């Protein structure tokens, strides 16, 4: 298919109930705004009838294509697969639940034209209706990542409009597990921010369970920065200083004949040093497991099926 104005990538996981109406709303908005578009829906190994819905959508509208993973590989992999599969001048990534509202798309494209930026970065003006636990988790996660990497990520989202050069650069990344937001932040190019209000989720609850969210947070930190490794070094240094101080005190106690009273200190030291050692080993282990995963060189995802006419090349990544 010839390249077209806007290529939209939408990951979908267990969205059978709402995908049809959401896509109808999206297409209606795009038509109203007179945007020349094509959509790639990526079924991230849903266990419900999402794939049947996607196939029906792509049969009904030539501008819609879809591909299906052989299992759930995660949203990040789905975004990568969509970006790779699409041809176009501009690429937009958005959620299937329309929490990234289609009414902003035109504005984002205009902003890109006006500023000549390569990336229009959707920034959440408010976080919308999210549970307290989610909000706290999201805030904590970004705080850690910001502290560790020095990047501004709070209130950032996957709602991004990117030029072809950016997407080509992203597609060239060899690493298996990626954190899309971090990657786009890291990659450079000219960026402009676009503030948007998060809509309510059309349909039911978030597809990210707390367990999935925690795994995602850890994964993102590991794939993004190796600072935690150095934090363990810092902790060891601090404890080394403490050890020297306490060592001197112990020796003074010994020589002045009051050595037995140090029992509490010994217990405390054992506990603290033990836990710091265990923590350090855990952090090192986490990175080694990542290295192991990368060394295995397994594909980032496996495409089971692809439908529709959009697309450049499609191979398993
Ligand atoms: N999603 C996905 N794979 C997953 C989880 C989610 O492709 O394993 C998709 C989901 O279908 C939706 C988008 O990622 O289109 C955002 O998910 P959700 O709305 O559940 O996340 P939240 O808005 O809570 O961040
Ligand atoms: Mg959502």
Tab-separated table of C-alpha atoms in Angstrom, residues 27 42 69-70 74 104 117 128 174 176 184 208 227 230 239 247 289:
chain	number	residue	atom	x	y	z
A	27	UNK	CA	-12.742	6.665	12.403
A	42	UNK	CA	-2.286	-5.260	17.214
A	69	UNK	CA	0.565	-12.182	18.386
A	70	UNK	CA	0.842	-15.854	19.201
A	74	UNK	CA	2.921	-6.941	26.311
A	104	UNK	CA	-6.732	15.797	19.896
A	117	UNK	CA	9.172	18.886	15.468
A	128	UNK	CA	-8.014	11.071	34.680
A	174	UNK	CA	18.238	-4.411	18.577
A	176	UNK	CA	14.599	-7.425	22.956
A	184	UNK	CA	11.395	7.939	22.800
A	208	UNK	CA	-2.787	-3.850	33.628
A	227	UNK	CA	22.058	3.031	38.131
A	230	UNK	CA	25.850	1.686	41.331
A	239	UNK	CA	28.533	0.596	55.295
A	247	UNK	CA	35.640	-1.099	64.381
A	289	UNK	CA	18.697	-12.318	34.024
